[in-house]
Tab-separated table of C-alpha atoms and ligand atoms in Angstrom:
chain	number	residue	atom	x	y	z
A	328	UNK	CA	0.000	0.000	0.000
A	329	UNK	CA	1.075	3.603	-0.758
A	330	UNK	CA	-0.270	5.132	2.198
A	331	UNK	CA	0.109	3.441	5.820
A	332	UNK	CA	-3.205	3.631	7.363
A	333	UNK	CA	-5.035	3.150	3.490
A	334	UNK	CA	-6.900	0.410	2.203
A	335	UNK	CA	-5.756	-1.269	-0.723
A	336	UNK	CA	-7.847	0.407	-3.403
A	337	UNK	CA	-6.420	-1.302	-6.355
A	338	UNK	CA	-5.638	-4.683	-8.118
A	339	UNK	CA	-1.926	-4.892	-7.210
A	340	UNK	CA	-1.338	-4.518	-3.664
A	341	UNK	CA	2.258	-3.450	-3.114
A	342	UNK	CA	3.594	-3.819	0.494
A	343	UNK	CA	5.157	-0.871	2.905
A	344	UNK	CA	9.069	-0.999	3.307
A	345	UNK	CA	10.664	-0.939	7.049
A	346	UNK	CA	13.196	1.324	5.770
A	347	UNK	CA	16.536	0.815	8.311
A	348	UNK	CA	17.992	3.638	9.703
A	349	UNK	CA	20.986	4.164	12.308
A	350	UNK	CA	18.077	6.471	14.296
A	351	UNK	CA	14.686	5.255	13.707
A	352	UNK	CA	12.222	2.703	11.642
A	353	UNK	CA	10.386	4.117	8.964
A	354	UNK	CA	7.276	2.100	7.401
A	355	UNK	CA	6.234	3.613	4.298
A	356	UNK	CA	5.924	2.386	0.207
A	357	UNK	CA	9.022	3.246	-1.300
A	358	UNK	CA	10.474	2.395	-4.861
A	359	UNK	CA	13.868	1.375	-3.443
A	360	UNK	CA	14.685	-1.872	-1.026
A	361	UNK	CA	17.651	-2.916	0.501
A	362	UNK	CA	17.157	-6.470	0.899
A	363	UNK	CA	19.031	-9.540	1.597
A	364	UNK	CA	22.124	-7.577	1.391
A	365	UNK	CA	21.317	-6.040	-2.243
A	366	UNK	CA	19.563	-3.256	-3.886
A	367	UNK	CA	15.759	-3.704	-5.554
A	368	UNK	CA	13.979	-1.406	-7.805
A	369	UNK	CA	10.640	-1.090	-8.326
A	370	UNK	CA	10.588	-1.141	-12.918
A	371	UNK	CA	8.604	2.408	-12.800
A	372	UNK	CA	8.924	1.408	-17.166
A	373	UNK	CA	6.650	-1.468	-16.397
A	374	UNK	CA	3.742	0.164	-14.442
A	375	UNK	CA	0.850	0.417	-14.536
A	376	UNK	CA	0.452	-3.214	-16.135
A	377	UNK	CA	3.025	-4.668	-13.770
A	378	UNK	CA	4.581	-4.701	-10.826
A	379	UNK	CA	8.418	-6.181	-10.859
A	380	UNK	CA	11.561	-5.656	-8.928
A	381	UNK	CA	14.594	-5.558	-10.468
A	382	UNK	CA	17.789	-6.476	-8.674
A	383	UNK	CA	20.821	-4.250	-9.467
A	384	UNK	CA	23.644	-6.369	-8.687
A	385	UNK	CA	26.373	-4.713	-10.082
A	386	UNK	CA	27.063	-0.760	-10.346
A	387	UNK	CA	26.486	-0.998	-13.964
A	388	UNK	CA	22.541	-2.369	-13.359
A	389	UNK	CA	21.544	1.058	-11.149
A	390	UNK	CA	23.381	3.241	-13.571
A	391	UNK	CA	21.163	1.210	-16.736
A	392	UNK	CA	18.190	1.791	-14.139
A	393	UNK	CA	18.654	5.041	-13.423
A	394	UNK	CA	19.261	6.135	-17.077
A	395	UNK	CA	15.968	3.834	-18.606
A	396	UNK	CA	13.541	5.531	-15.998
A	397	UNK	CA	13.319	2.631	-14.204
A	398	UNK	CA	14.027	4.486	-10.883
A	399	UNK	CA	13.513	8.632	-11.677
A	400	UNK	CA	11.870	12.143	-10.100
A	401	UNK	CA	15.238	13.808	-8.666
A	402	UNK	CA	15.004	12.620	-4.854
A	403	UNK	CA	14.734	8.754	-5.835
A	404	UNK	CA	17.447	9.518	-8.002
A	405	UNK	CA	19.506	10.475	-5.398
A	406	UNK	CA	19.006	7.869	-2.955
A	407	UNK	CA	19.100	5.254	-5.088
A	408	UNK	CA	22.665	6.468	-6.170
A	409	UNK	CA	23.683	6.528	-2.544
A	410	UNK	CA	23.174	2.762	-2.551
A	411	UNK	CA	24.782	2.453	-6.057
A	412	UNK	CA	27.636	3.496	-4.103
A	413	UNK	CA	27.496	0.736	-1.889
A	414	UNK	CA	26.910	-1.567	-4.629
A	415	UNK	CA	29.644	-0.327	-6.594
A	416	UNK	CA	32.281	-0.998	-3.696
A	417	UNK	CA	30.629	-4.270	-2.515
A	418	UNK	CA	31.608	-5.693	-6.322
A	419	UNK	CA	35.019	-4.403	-7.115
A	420	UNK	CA	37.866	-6.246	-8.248
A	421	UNK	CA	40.211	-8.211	-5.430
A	422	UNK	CA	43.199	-6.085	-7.366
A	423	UNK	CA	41.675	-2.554	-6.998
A	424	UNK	CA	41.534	-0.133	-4.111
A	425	UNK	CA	38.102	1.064	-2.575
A	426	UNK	CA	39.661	4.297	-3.514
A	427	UNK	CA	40.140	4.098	-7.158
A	428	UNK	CA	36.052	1.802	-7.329
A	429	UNK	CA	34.671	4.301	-5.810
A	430	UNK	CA	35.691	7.758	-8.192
A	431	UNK	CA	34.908	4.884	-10.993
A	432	UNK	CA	31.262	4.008	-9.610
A	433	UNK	CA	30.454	7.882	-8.372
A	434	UNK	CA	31.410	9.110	-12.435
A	435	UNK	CA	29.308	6.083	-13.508
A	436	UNK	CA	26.629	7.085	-11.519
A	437	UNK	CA	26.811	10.525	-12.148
A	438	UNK	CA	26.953	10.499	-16.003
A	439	UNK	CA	23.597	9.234	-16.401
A	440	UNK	CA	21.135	12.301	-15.779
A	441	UNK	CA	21.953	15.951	-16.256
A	442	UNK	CA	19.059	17.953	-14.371
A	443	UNK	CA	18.231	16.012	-11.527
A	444	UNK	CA	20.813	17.988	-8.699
A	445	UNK	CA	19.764	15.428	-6.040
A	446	UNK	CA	22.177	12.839	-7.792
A	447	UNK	CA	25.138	14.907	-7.954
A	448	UNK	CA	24.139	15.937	-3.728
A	449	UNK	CA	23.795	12.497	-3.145
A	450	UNK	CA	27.635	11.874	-4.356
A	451	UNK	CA	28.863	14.533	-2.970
A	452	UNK	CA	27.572	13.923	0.395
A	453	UNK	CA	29.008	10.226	-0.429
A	454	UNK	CA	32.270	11.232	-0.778
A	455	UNK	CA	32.491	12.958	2.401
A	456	UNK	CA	30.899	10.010	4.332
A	457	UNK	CA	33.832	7.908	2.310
A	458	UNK	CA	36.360	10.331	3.459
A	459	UNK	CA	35.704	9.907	7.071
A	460	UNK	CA	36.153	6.745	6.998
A	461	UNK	CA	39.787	6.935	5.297
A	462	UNK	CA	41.747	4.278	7.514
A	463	UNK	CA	39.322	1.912	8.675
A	464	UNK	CA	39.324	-1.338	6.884
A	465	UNK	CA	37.373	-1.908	3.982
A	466	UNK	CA	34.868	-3.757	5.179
A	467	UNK	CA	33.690	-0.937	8.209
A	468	UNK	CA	33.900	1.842	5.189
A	469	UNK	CA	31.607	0.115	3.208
A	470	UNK	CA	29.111	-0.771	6.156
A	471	UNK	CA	29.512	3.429	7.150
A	472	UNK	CA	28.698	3.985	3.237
A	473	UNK	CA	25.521	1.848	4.257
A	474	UNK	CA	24.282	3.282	6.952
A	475	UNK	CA	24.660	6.571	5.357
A	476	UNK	CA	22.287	5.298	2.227
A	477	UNK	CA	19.958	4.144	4.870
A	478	UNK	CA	20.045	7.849	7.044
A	479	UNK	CA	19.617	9.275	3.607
A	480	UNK	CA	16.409	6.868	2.479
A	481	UNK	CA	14.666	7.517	5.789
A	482	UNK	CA	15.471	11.389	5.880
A	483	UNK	CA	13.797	11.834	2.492
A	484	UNK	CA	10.458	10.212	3.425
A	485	UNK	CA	10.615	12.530	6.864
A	486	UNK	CA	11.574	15.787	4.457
A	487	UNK	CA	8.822	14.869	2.312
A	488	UNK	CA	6.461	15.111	4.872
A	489	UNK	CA	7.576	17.796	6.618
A	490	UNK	CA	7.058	19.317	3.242
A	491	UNK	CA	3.282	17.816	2.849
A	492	UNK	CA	2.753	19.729	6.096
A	493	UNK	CA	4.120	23.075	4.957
A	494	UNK	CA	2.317	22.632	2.058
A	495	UNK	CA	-0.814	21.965	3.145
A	496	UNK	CA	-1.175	25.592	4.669
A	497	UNK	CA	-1.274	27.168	1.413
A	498	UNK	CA	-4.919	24.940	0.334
A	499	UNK	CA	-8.181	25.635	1.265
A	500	UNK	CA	-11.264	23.524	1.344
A	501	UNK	CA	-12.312	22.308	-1.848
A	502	UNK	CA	-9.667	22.837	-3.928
A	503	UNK	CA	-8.745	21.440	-7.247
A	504	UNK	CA	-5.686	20.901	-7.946
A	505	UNK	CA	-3.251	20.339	-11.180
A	506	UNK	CA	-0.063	18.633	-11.192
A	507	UNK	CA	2.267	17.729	-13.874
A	508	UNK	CA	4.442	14.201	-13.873
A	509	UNK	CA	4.779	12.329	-11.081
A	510	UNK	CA	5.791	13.445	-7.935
A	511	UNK	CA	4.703	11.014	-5.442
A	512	UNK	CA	6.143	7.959	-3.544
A	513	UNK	CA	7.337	6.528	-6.820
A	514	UNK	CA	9.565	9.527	-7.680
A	515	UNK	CA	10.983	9.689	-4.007
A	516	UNK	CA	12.320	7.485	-1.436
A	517	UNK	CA	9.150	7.716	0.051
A	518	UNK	CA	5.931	9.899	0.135
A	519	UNK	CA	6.476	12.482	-2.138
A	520	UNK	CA	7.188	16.419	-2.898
A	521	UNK	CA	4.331	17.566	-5.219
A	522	UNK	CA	1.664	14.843	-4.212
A	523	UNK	CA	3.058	14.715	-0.814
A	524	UNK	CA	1.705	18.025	-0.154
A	525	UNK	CA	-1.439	16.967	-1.914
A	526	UNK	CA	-1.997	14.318	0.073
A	527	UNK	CA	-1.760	15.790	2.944
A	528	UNK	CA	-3.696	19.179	1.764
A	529	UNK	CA	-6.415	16.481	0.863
A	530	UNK	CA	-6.264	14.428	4.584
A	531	UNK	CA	-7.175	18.076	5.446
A	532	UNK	CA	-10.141	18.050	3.497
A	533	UNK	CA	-8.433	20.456	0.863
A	534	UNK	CA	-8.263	18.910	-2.099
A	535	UNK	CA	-11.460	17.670	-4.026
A	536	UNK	CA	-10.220	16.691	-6.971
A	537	UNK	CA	-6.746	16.158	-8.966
A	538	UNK	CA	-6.165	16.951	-12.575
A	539	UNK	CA	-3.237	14.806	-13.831
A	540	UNK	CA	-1.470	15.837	-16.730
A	541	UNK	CA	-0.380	12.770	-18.682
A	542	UNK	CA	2.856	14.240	-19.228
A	543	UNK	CA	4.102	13.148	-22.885
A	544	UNK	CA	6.150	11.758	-23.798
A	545	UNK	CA	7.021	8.923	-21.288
A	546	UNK	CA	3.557	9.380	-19.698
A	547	UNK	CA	4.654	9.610	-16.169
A	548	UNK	CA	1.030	11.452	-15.503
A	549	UNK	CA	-1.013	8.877	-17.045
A	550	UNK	CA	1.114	5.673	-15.847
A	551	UNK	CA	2.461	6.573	-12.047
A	552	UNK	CA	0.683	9.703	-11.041
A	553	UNK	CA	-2.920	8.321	-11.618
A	554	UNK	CA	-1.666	4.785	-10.182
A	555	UNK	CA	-0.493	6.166	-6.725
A	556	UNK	CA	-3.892	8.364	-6.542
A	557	UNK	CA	-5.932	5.697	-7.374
A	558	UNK	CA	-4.402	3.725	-4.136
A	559	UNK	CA	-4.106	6.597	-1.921
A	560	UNK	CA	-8.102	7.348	-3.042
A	561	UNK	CA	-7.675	10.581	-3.843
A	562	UNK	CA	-10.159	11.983	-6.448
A	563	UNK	CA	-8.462	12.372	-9.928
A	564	UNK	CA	-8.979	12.637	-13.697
A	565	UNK	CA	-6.460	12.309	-15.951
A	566	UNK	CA	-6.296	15.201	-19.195
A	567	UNK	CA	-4.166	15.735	-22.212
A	568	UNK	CA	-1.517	17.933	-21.896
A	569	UNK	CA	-3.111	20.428	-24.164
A	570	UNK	CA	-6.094	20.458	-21.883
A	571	UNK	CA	-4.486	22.928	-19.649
A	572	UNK	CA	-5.525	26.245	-21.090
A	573	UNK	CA	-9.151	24.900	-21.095
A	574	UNK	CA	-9.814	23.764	-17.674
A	575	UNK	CA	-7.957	26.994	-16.314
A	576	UNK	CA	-10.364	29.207	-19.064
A	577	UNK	CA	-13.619	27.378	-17.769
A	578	UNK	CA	-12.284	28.104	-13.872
A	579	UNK	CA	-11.622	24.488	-13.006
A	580	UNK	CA	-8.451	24.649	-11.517
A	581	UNK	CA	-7.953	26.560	-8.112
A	582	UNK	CA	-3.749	25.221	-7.628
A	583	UNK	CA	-1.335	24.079	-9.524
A	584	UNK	CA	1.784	22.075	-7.764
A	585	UNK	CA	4.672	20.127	-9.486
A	586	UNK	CA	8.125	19.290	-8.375
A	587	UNK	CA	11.534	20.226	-10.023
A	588	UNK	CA	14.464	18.705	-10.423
A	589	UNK	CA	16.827	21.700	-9.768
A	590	UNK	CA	16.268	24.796	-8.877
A	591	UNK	CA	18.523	27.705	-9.386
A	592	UNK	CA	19.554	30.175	-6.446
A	593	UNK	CA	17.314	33.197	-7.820
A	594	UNK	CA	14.099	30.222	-7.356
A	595	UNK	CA	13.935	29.503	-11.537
A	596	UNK	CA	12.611	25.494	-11.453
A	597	UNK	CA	13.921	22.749	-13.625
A	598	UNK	CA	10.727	20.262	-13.825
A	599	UNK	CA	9.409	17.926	-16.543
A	600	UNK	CA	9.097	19.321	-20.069
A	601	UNK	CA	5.848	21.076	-20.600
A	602	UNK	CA	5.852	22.305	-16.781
A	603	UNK	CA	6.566	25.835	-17.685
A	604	UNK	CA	3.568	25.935	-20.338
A	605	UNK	CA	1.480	25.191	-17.344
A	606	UNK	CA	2.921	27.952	-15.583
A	607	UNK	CA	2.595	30.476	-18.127
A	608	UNK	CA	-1.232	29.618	-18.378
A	609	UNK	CA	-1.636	29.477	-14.435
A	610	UNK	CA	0.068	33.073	-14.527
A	611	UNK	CA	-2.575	34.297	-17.226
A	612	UNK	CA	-5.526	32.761	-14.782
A	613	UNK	CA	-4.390	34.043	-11.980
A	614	UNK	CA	-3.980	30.121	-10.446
A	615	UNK	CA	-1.506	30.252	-7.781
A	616	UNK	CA	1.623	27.967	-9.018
A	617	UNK	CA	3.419	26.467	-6.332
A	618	UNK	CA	6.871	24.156	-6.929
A	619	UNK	CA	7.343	21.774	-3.790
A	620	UNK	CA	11.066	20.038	-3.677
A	621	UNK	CA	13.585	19.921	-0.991
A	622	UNK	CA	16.013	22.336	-0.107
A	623	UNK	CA	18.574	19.577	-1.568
A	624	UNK	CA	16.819	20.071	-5.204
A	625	UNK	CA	18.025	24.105	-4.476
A	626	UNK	CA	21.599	24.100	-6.069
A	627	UNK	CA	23.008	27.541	-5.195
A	628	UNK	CA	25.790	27.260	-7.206
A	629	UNK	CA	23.666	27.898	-10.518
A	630	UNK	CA	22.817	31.472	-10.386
A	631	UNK	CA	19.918	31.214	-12.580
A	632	UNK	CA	17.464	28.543	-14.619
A	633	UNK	CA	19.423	29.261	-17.763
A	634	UNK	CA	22.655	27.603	-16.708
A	635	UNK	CA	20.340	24.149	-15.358
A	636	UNK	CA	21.918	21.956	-17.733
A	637	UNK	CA	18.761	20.356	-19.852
A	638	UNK	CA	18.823	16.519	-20.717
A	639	UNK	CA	18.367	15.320	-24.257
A	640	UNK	CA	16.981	12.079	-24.394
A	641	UNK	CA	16.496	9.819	-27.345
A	642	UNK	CA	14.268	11.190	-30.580
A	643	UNK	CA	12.197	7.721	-30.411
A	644	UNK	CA	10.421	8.235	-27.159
A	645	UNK	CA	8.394	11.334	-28.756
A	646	UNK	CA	7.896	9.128	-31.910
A	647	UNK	CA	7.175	5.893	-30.712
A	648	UNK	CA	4.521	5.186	-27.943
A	649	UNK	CA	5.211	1.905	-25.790
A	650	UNK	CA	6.913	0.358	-29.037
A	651	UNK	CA	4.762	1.286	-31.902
A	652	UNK	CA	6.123	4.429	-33.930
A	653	UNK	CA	3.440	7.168	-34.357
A	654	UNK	CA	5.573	8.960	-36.422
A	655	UNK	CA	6.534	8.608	-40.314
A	656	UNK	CA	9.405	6.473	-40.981
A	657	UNK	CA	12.592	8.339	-39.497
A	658	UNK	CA	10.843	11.632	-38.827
A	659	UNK	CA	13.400	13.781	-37.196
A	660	UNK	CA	12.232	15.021	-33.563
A	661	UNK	CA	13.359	16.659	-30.432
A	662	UNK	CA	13.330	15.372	-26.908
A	663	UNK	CA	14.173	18.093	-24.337
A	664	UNK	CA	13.053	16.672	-20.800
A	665	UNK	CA	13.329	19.259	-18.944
A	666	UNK	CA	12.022	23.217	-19.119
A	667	UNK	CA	12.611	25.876	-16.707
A	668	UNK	CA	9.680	27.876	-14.951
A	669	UNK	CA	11.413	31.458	-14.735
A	670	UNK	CA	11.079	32.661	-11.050
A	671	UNK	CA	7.996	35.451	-11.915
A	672	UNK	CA	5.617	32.549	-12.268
A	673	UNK	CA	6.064	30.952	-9.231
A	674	UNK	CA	4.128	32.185	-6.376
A	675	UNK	CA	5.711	29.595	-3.634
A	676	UNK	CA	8.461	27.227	-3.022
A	677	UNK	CA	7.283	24.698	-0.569
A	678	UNK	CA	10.374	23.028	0.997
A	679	UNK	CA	11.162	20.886	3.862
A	680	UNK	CA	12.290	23.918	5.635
A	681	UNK	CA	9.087	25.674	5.213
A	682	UNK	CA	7.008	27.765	2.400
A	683	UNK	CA	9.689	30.364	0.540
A	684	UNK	CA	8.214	33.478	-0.786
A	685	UNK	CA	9.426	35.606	-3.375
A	686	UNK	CA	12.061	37.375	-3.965
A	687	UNK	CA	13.447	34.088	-3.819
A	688	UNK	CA	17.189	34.505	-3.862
A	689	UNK	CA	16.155	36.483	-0.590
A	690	UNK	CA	13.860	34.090	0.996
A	691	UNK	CA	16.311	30.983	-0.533
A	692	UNK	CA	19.416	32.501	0.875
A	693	UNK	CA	17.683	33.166	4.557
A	694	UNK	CA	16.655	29.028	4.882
A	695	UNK	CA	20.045	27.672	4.025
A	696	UNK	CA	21.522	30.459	6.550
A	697	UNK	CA	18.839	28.979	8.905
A	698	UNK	CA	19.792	25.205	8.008
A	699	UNK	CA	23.488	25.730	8.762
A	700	UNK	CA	22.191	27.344	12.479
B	1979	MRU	O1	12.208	12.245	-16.046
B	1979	MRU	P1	11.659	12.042	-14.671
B	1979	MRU	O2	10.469	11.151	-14.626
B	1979	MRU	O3	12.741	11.625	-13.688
B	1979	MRU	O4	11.172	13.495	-14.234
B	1979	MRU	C1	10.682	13.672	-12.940
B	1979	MRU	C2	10.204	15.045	-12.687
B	1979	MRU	O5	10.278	15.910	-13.516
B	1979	MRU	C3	9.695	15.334	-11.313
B	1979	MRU	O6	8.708	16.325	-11.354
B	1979	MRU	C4	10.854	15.830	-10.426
B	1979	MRU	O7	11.942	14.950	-10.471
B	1979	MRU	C5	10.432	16.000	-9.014
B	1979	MRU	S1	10.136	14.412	-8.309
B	1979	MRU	C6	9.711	14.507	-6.735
């Protein structure tokens, strides 16, 4: 089950994950199990229709998952790299150092997605958990890169809803709400950013209804978002993409909340392609548009959106849906994945540390001054 106190709505039943932690025992669904001494994915490719775990046994596997969309959204991203990590060290070669396997796992890991900041956090805040570590033997660094993973796994789920919380303030009774991709458990170690705060806006009694963009072309809206609301029974229809303009025209959308994948110091948002359409229509309907990610997704070392580095992904996953080309034979196309919401349109930041207003760099600036104490 997605939610811990829910009823199984739907066919599938998935089970909660005890996720381990040095501190505490979290229960919640996650996409990402340490089990039996290895790392499982949940194959986001494969869902709706199925439900199937793959095991990444080698470094190689959670780089191949990572880059397929098998495990995505930037905070899953993250943690599942922290356990690549482990992974990675747990499989090298008798003749080479834990040194030299890990700089060769972290750049694997780290060449397969652009946007998503969370990975390159993730192995950042790796290496420094490696570095401490520099002269115990092998065996207690890898078992400290472990129970780092598992701090990081549990922290996300308590961010998340932390964020939920925070994000819950800004809804009032009835609301409708429209989201873009997915944002939920699935794209997270655990709960979600975006559809966190939706879910707990609509435990509130805040949220009547959820309009999910299908979110072409990989159809995260259609496949995952609508999957996870259908368990946590949450109302929900799904629409078009282009439906947007029309549902805001006719007044049927009161919020609009999506996640990002990086956001730039000045508060420009990085989010799934099509996300800053939606933004420029909420801004002409006066909708309040609201981007909920943790202050981790904040990289203040990009000054603005227009040095987020965008990922290109393959030309056959606009013309081919699930297999079948929709296209004419080797049409030409382009696949950006990402698009950045310039700060103007965004009338919150909900974060883990609380709801930023603009002027963002301001408000930004003030909770990571607050975070170091
Ligand atoms: O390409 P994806 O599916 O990884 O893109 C995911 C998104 O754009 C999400 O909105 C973002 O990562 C935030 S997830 C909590």
């Amino acid at each position: 089950m997605l939610r811990d106190d829910a009823t199984e709505t739907a066919d599938k039943p998935l089970s909660a994950t005890r996720i381990p932690t040095m501190n505490e025992n979290v229960t919640t669904f996650s996409p990402i199990r340490w089990q039996d001494g290895g790392l499982k994915l949940l194959d986001q490719t494969r869902l709706p229709r199925e439900e199937t775990w793959l095991d990444c046994d080698r470094p190689e596997d959670v780089a191949a998952a990572i880059y397929r969309l098998s495990v995505r959204g930037a905070p899953a991203i993250g943690v599942t790299a922290a356990y690549g990590l482990v992974v990675g060290l747990d499989t090298r070669a008798d003749d080479q150092s834990l040194e030299e396997r890990f700089v060769e796992v972290s750049e694997l890991l780290g060449a397969t997605r652009p946007t998503a900041v969370n990975l390159h956090w993730a192995l950042e805040r790796g290496r420094e958990v490696f570095d401490q570590t520099g002269g115990l033997p092998d065996d207690k660094r890898i078992a400290g890169l472990l129970a780092w993973a598992h701090e990081l796994h549990a922290a996300d789920v308590a961010s998340n809803r932390r964020m939920g919380a925070h994000g819950a303030t800004l809804f009032t009774a009835g609301d409708r709400v429209l989201t873009h991709c997915n944002t939920g458990a699935l794209a997270t170690a655990g709960y979600g950013t975006a559809l966190g705060v939706i879910q707990a806006s609509h435990d509130q009694g805040k949220v009547s209804q959820v309009w999910v963009d299908e979110t072409r072309p990989l159809l995260q809206g259609a496949r995952l978002t609508a999957w996870e609301l259908q368990r946590l029974d949450i109302p929900f229809k799904v629409v078009t993409d282009s439906s947007c303009g029309t549902l805001m025209a006719r007044g049927l959308v009161d919020r609009v909340v999506v996640g990002a994948d990086r956001i730039a110091a000045n508060g420009d948002a990085a989010n799934k392609i099509g996300t800053y359409t939606v933004a420029v229509l909420a801004n002409r309907h006066n909708v309040p548009f609201y981007v909920a990610a943790p202050l981790s997704t904040i990289d203040r070392s990009t000054p603005t959106g227009s040095e987020i580095p965008i990922e290109e992904r393959s030309a056959d996953e606009v013309t081919e849906v699930f297999g079948t080309t929709i296209a004419p034979a080797a049409a030409p196309a382009a696949n950006f994945a990402f698009d950045v919401t310039p700060n103007e349109l965004i009338a919150a930041i909900i974060t883990d540390a609380g709801v930023l207003e603009p002027p963002f760099t301001q408000s930004i600036a003030r909770a990571f001054a607050q975070q170091a104490g």
